[in-house]
PDB file of C-alpha atoms in Angstrom:
ATOM      1  CA  MET A 732     110.094 124.394  88.888  1.00  0.00           C
ATOM      2  CA  GLN A 733     111.184 127.978  88.358  1.00  0.00           C
ATOM      3  CA  ASN A 734     113.237 129.591  91.130  1.00  0.00           C
ATOM      4  CA  GLU A 735     110.655 132.303  91.823  1.00  0.00           C
ATOM      5  CA  ASN A 736     108.017 129.637  92.463  1.00  0.00           C
ATOM      6  CA  VAL A 737     110.329 127.762  94.830  1.00  0.00           C
ATOM      7  CA  GLU A 738     110.923 130.969  96.801  1.00  0.00           C
ATOM      8  CA  LEU A 739     107.185 131.723  96.870  1.00  0.00           C
ATOM      9  CA  TYR A 740     106.424 128.349  98.463  1.00  0.00           C
ATOM     10  CA  LYS A 741     109.316 128.536 100.913  1.00  0.00           C
ATOM     11  CA  LYS A 742     108.120 131.963 102.052  1.00  0.00           C
ATOM     12  CA  ALA A 743     104.472 130.870 102.338  1.00  0.00           C
ATOM     13  CA  ILE A 744     105.281 127.696 104.282  1.00  0.00           C
ATOM     14  CA  LYS A 745     107.168 129.619 106.994  1.00  0.00           C
ATOM     15  CA  GLY A 746     103.865 130.641 108.621  1.00  0.00           C
ATOM     16  CA  SER A 747     102.903 127.750 110.893  1.00  0.00           C
ATOM     17  CA  ASP A 748      99.194 128.596 110.611  1.00  0.00           C
ATOM     18  CA  TYR A 749      99.169 127.900 106.886  1.00  0.00           C
ATOM     19  CA  TYR A 750      97.838 124.574 105.693  1.00  0.00           C
ATOM     20  CA  TYR A 751      97.863 123.365 102.143  1.00  0.00           C
ATOM     21  CA  LEU A 752      95.753 121.035 100.092  1.00  0.00           C
ATOM     22  CA  VAL A 753      97.321 119.404  97.077  1.00  0.00           C
ATOM     23  CA  ILE A 754      94.942 118.576  94.271  1.00  0.00           C
ATOM     24  CA  HIS A 755      95.706 115.496  92.190  1.00  0.00           C
ATOM     25  CA  GLN A 756      94.503 114.661  88.735  1.00  0.00           C
ATOM     26  CA  GLN A 757      92.113 111.714  88.951  1.00  0.00           C
ATOM     27  CA  ASN A 758      91.563 108.634  86.762  1.00  0.00           C
ATOM     28  CA  PHE A 759      95.095 108.360  85.430  1.00  0.00           C
ATOM     29  CA  PRO A 760      96.492 105.164  83.870  1.00  0.00           C
ATOM     30  CA  PRO A 761      98.836 102.999  85.983  1.00  0.00           C
ATOM     31  CA  SER A 762     101.994 103.890  84.048  1.00  0.00           C
ATOM     32  CA  VAL A 763     102.283 107.508  85.106  1.00  0.00           C
ATOM     33  CA  VAL A 764     103.985 109.584  87.764  1.00  0.00           C
ATOM     34  CA  CYS A 765     101.742 111.004  90.478  1.00  0.00           C
ATOM     35  CA  GLU A 766     102.764 114.544  91.309  1.00  0.00           C
ATOM     36  CA  PRO A 767     100.975 117.542  92.847  1.00  0.00           C
ATOM     37  CA  LYS A 768      99.041 119.631  90.358  1.00  0.00           C
ATOM     38  CA  SER A 769      98.064 122.762  92.307  1.00  0.00           C
ATOM     39  CA  ILE A 770      98.565 124.147  95.800  1.00  0.00           C
ATOM     40  CA  PHE A 771      95.701 125.743  97.725  1.00  0.00           C
ATOM     41  CA  ARG A 772      95.565 127.426 101.106  1.00  0.00           C
ATOM     42  CA  ALA A 773      92.736 126.235 103.325  1.00  0.00           C
ATOM     43  CA  THR A 774      90.326 128.992 104.338  1.00  0.00           C
ATOM     44  CA  ASN A 775      86.960 129.174 106.103  1.00  0.00           C
ATOM     45  CA  LYS A 776      85.258 129.638 102.735  1.00  0.00           C
ATOM     46  CA  GLN A 777      86.517 128.412  99.400  1.00  0.00           C
ATOM     47  CA  PRO A 778      90.136 127.160  99.235  1.00  0.00           C
ATOM     48  CA  LYS A 779      92.304 129.961  97.847  1.00  0.00           C
ATOM     49  CA  LEU A 780      94.517 129.094  94.895  1.00  0.00           C
ATOM     50  CA  LEU A 781      98.057 130.167  95.747  1.00  0.00           C
ATOM     51  CA  ASN A 782      99.612 129.225  92.463  1.00  0.00           C
ATOM     52  CA  ILE A 783      99.571 126.521  89.849  1.00  0.00           C
ATOM     53  CA  ILE A 784     102.862 124.705  90.024  1.00  0.00           C
ATOM     54  CA  MET A 785     104.683 122.716  87.391  1.00  0.00           C
ATOM     55  CA  PHE A 786     103.993 119.368  89.059  1.00  0.00           C
ATOM     56  CA  LYS A 787     101.498 117.320  87.096  1.00  0.00           C
ATOM     57  CA  THR A 788     100.450 113.784  86.376  1.00  0.00           C
ATOM     58  CA  SER A 789     102.474 112.756  83.367  1.00  0.00           C
ATOM     59  CA  ILE A 790     103.441 109.728  81.350  1.00  0.00           C
ATOM     60  CA  ARG A 791     107.092 110.713  81.151  1.00  0.00           C
ATOM     61  CA  THR A 792     109.675 110.363  83.897  1.00  0.00           C
ATOM     62  CA  ALA A 793     109.684 113.308  86.279  1.00  0.00           C
ATOM     63  CA  ALA A 794     112.609 115.707  86.378  1.00  0.00           C
ATOM     64  CA  PRO A 795     114.124 116.513  89.790  1.00  0.00           C
ATOM     65  CA  ARG A 796     112.015 119.072  91.635  1.00  0.00           C
ATOM     66  CA  THR A 797     111.576 120.343  95.158  1.00  0.00           C
ATOM     67  CA  PHE A 798     109.588 118.269  97.670  1.00  0.00           C
ATOM     68  CA  SER A 799     110.093 119.720 101.132  1.00  0.00           C
ATOM     69  CA  PRO A 800     107.897 122.848 100.920  1.00  0.00           C
ATOM     70  CA  LEU A 801     104.713 120.775 100.630  1.00  0.00           C
ATOM     71  CA  ARG A 802     102.574 119.730 103.570  1.00  0.00           C
ATOM     72  CA  PHE A 803      99.755 117.279 102.927  1.00  0.00           C
ATOM     73  CA  THR A 804      96.401 116.902 104.640  1.00  0.00           C
ATOM     74  CA  HIS A 805      94.304 113.757 104.395  1.00  0.00           C
ATOM     75  CA  ASN A 806      91.037 114.836 106.036  1.00  0.00           C
ATOM     76  CA  SER A 807      89.997 116.613 102.884  1.00  0.00           C
ATOM     77  CA  GLN A 808      87.442 115.833 100.211  1.00  0.00           C
ATOM     78  CA  TYR A 809      90.233 116.142  97.645  1.00  0.00           C
ATOM     79  CA  PHE A 810      91.976 112.932  98.693  1.00  0.00           C
ATOM     80  CA  LYS A 811      90.913 109.355  98.269  1.00  0.00           C
ATOM     81  CA  ARG A 812      93.119 107.181 100.452  1.00  0.00           C
ATOM     82  CA  LEU A 813      94.135 103.834  99.011  1.00  0.00           C
ATOM     83  CA  GLN A 814      95.289 100.870 101.051  1.00  0.00           C
ATOM     84  CA  SER A 815      98.442  99.014 100.106  1.00  0.00           C
ATOM     85  CA  SER A 816      98.000  95.394  99.025  1.00  0.00           C
ATOM     86  CA  TYR A 817     101.658  94.428  99.165  1.00  0.00           C
ATOM     87  CA  SER A 818     101.976  93.558 102.823  1.00  0.00           C
ATOM     88  CA  LYS A 819     104.967  91.234 102.335  1.00  0.00           C
ATOM     89  CA  ILE A 820     107.260  94.216 101.836  1.00  0.00           C
ATOM     90  CA  LYS A 821     108.818  95.534 105.046  1.00  0.00           C
ATOM     91  CA  LYS A 822     107.649  99.042 105.889  1.00  0.00           C
ATOM     92  CA  ILE A 823     110.293 101.507 107.071  1.00  0.00           C
ATOM     93  CA  SER A 824     108.925 103.941 109.619  1.00  0.00           C
ATOM     94  CA  ASN A 825     111.885 106.129 110.649  1.00  0.00           C
ATOM     95  CA  ILE A 826     115.050 107.590 109.186  1.00  0.00           C
ATOM     96  CA  GLU A 827     117.339 105.574 111.475  1.00  0.00           C
ATOM     97  CA  GLU A 828     115.934 102.329 110.093  1.00  0.00           C
ATOM     98  CA  TYR A 829     116.266 103.691 106.541  1.00  0.00           C
ATOM     99  CA  ASN A 830     119.921 104.646 107.074  1.00  0.00           C
ATOM    100  CA  LYS A 831     120.631 101.205 108.536  1.00  0.00           C
ATOM    101  CA  GLN A 832     119.198  99.459 105.464  1.00  0.00           C
ATOM    102  CA  LEU A 833     121.270 101.625 103.101  1.00  0.00           C
ATOM    103  CA  GLY A 834     124.397  99.798 104.255  1.00  0.00           C
ATOM    104  CA  SER A 835     123.200  96.349 103.171  1.00  0.00           C
ATOM    105  CA  THR A 836     125.577  94.344 100.968  1.00  0.00           C
ATOM    106  CA  ASN A 837     122.560  92.932  99.109  1.00  0.00           C
ATOM    107  CA  LEU A 838     120.612  95.033  96.640  1.00  0.00           C
ATOM    108  CA  SER A 839     117.851  96.961  98.423  1.00  0.00           C
ATOM    109  CA  VAL A 840     114.800  98.313  96.604  1.00  0.00           C
ATOM    110  CA  PHE A 841     113.075 101.210  98.378  1.00  0.00           C
ATOM    111  CA  ASP A 842     109.525 101.891  97.184  1.00  0.00           C
ATOM    112  CA  PHE A 843     108.525 105.478  97.985  1.00  0.00           C
ATOM    113  CA  TYR A 844     104.739 105.661  97.741  1.00  0.00           C
ATOM    114  CA  ALA A 845     101.627 107.425  99.000  1.00  0.00           C
ATOM    115  CA  THR A 846      98.301 105.828  99.865  1.00  0.00           C
ATOM    116  CA  TRP A 847      96.417 108.357  97.708  1.00  0.00           C
ATOM    117  CA  CYS A 848      98.521 107.619  94.614  1.00  0.00           C
ATOM    118  CA  GLY A 849      96.833 105.522  91.907  1.00  0.00           C
ATOM    119  CA  PRO A 850     100.059 104.540  90.107  1.00  0.00           C
ATOM    120  CA  CYS A 851     101.502 103.356  93.453  1.00  0.00           C
ATOM    121  CA  LYS A 852      98.467 101.144  93.948  1.00  0.00           C
ATOM    122  CA  ALA A 853      98.841  99.790  90.406  1.00  0.00           C
ATOM    123  CA  MET A 854     102.460  98.781  91.127  1.00  0.00           C
ATOM    124  CA  ALA A 855     101.537  96.754  94.240  1.00  0.00           C
ATOM    125  CA  PRO A 856     100.827  93.418  92.494  1.00  0.00           C
ATOM    126  CA  HIS A 857     104.002  93.728  90.406  1.00  0.00           C
ATOM    127  CA  LEU A 858     106.067  94.367  93.534  1.00  0.00           C
ATOM    128  CA  SER A 859     104.480  91.382  95.272  1.00  0.00           C
ATOM    129  CA  LYS A 860     105.614  89.150  92.388  1.00  0.00           C
ATOM    130  CA  MET A 861     109.108  90.637  92.478  1.00  0.00           C
ATOM    131  CA  VAL A 862     109.365  89.956  96.214  1.00  0.00           C
ATOM    132  CA  GLU A 863     108.535  86.296  95.591  1.00  0.00           C
ATOM    133  CA  THR A 864     110.973  86.084  92.660  1.00  0.00           C
ATOM    134  CA  TYR A 865     113.981  87.906  94.107  1.00  0.00           C
ATOM    135  CA  SER A 866     113.813  87.392  97.867  1.00  0.00           C
ATOM    136  CA  GLU A 867     114.871  83.707  97.791  1.00  0.00           C
ATOM    137  CA  PRO A 868     117.711  83.069  98.092  1.00  0.00           C
ATOM    138  CA  LYS A 869     118.039  86.343  99.969  1.00  0.00           C
ATOM    139  CA  LYS A 870     119.622  88.408  97.186  1.00  0.00           C
ATOM    140  CA  VAL A 871     117.275  91.429  97.049  1.00  0.00           C
ATOM    141  CA  ASN A 872     115.659  93.257  99.973  1.00  0.00           C
ATOM    142  CA  PHE A 873     112.409  95.159  99.420  1.00  0.00           C
ATOM    143  CA  PHE A 874     111.222  98.063 101.568  1.00  0.00           C
ATOM    144  CA  LYS A 875     108.315 100.481 101.321  1.00  0.00           C
ATOM    145  CA  ILE A 876     108.235 104.040 102.636  1.00  0.00           C
ATOM    146  CA  ASP A 877     105.063 106.130 102.882  1.00  0.00           C
ATOM    147  CA  ILE A 878     106.161 109.684 102.048  1.00  0.00           C
ATOM    148  CA  ASP A 879     103.328 111.226 104.075  1.00  0.00           C
ATOM    149  CA  GLU A 880     104.292 109.344 107.237  1.00  0.00           C
ATOM    150  CA  ASN A 881     108.037 109.845 106.647  1.00  0.00           C
ATOM    151  CA  PRO A 882     108.662 113.210 104.957  1.00  0.00           C
ATOM    152  CA  GLU A 883     112.188 113.394 106.423  1.00  0.00           C
ATOM    153  CA  ILE A 884     113.144 110.178 104.598  1.00  0.00           C
ATOM    154  CA  ALA A 885     111.576 111.463 101.372  1.00  0.00           C
ATOM    155  CA  ARG A 886     113.603 114.687 101.659  1.00  0.00           C
ATOM    156  CA  ALA A 887     116.818 112.772 102.406  1.00  0.00           C
ATOM    157  CA  ALA A 888     116.269 110.612  99.313  1.00  0.00           C
ATOM    158  CA  ASN A 889     115.299 113.622  97.131  1.00  0.00           C
ATOM    159  CA  ILE A 890     111.904 112.149  96.279  1.00  0.00           C
ATOM    160  CA  THR A 891     109.876 114.522  94.087  1.00  0.00           C
ATOM    161  CA  ALA A 892     107.159 112.193  92.766  1.00  0.00           C
ATOM    162  CA  VAL A 893     105.550 108.879  93.594  1.00  0.00           C
ATOM    163  CA  PRO A 894     106.023 106.098  92.948  1.00  0.00           C
ATOM    164  CA  THR A 895     109.811 106.325  93.036  1.00  0.00           C
ATOM    165  CA  PHE A 896     112.020 103.253  93.402  1.00  0.00           C
ATOM    166  CA  VAL A 897     115.534 103.758  94.750  1.00  0.00           C
ATOM    167  CA  LEU A 898     117.938 100.845  94.277  1.00  0.00           C
ATOM    168  CA  ASN A 899     120.840 100.819  96.705  1.00  0.00           C
ATOM    169  CA  LYS A 900     123.756  98.473  97.317  1.00  0.00           C
ATOM    170  CA  ASN A 901     126.667  98.910  99.757  1.00  0.00           C
ATOM    171  CA  ASN A 902     125.471 102.421 100.624  1.00  0.00           C
ATOM    172  CA  GLN A 903     125.585 103.430  96.943  1.00  0.00           C
ATOM    173  CA  ASN A 904     122.562 104.501  94.901  1.00  0.00           C
ATOM    174  CA  VAL A 905     122.750 102.279  91.805  1.00  0.00           C
ATOM    175  CA  ASP A 906     119.502 103.407  90.143  1.00  0.00           C
ATOM    176  CA  THR A 907     116.388 105.530  90.641  1.00  0.00           C
ATOM    177  CA  ILE A 908     113.182 104.829  88.746  1.00  0.00           C
ATOM    178  CA  VAL A 909     110.409 107.423  88.815  1.00  0.00           C
ATOM    179  CA  GLY A 910     106.931 106.288  87.806  1.00  0.00           C
ATOM    180  CA  ALA A 911     104.967 103.065  87.584  1.00  0.00           C
ATOM    181  CA  ASP A 912     107.080 101.054  85.142  1.00  0.00           C
ATOM    182  CA  PRO A 913     107.363  97.418  86.316  1.00  0.00           C
ATOM    183  CA  ASN A 914     109.436  96.312  83.309  1.00  0.00           C
ATOM    184  CA  LYS A 915     112.050  99.012  83.843  1.00  0.00           C
ATOM    185  CA  LEU A 916     112.206  98.187  87.561  1.00  0.00           C
ATOM    186  CA  GLN A 917     112.633  94.477  86.885  1.00  0.00           C
ATOM    187  CA  LYS A 918     115.424  95.114  84.347  1.00  0.00           C
ATOM    188  CA  SER A 919     117.224  97.326  86.843  1.00  0.00           C
ATOM    189  CA  ILE A 920     116.945  94.691  89.575  1.00  0.00           C
ATOM    190  CA  ASP A 921     118.253  92.014  87.185  1.00  0.00           C
ATOM    191  CA  SER A 922     121.267  94.108  86.207  1.00  0.00           C
ATOM    192  CA  ASN A 923     122.155  95.192  89.765  1.00  0.00           C
ATOM    193  CA  ALA A 924     121.357  92.133  91.926  1.00  0.00           C
TER     194      ALA A 924
END
C-alpha cells in the first residue's frame, strides 16, 4: 500500500463516528488469500466510496501491508458469515492467552481466520486432518484466532490477510504462511516439528 493511502486511512479512522464496510470479492477458489478490496463509509443513503485500496483477492502470497486502520462490521448485506467446522482446534480469545502459548517448547500453529473468508472455510477440513495427524503424541499445538474478535492479536502478529498461519516454537516465529495452501503448511509443520 502506498504511504499516502496509509495516511488517508489513519486520518479517516480517527473520527469515532466513522464506520467502514469492507467489500470482498465473492466466489473465489479455495487457494487464494482473502483481503479487503475496497473501503466504504456508511451513510444514510448509498455507501460512499472512500478509496480503492491495493488489497485484493489474489492467488499469490500477500505482501506485508497495514491491518490496524480497518474496522469491520458484520450486520451488513456485504458480508456472508461462515461458521468454522474445525472445532477440535483450541480458540484463543485474548492476547494474554496468545502470549502464553507463544512460549511453548512444542511447535504451535496459529490459524488467523475470519468467519466471512471463503479460503479460511476451505482450509478447515485440512486443518482437522492435521490436528489428528500431529497432535498425538503431543508434538504440535494448533490454535485458531478470529481476527474480527481479536484485532489486537492480529495487529501484534502483523496479520494483513486471512488465512494466515503463524508457526512458533520457543517464542520464535519459525514460519508464516499466507493463503490457503495446505501442502505448504504441512511441509512447514514437518520441517519444524
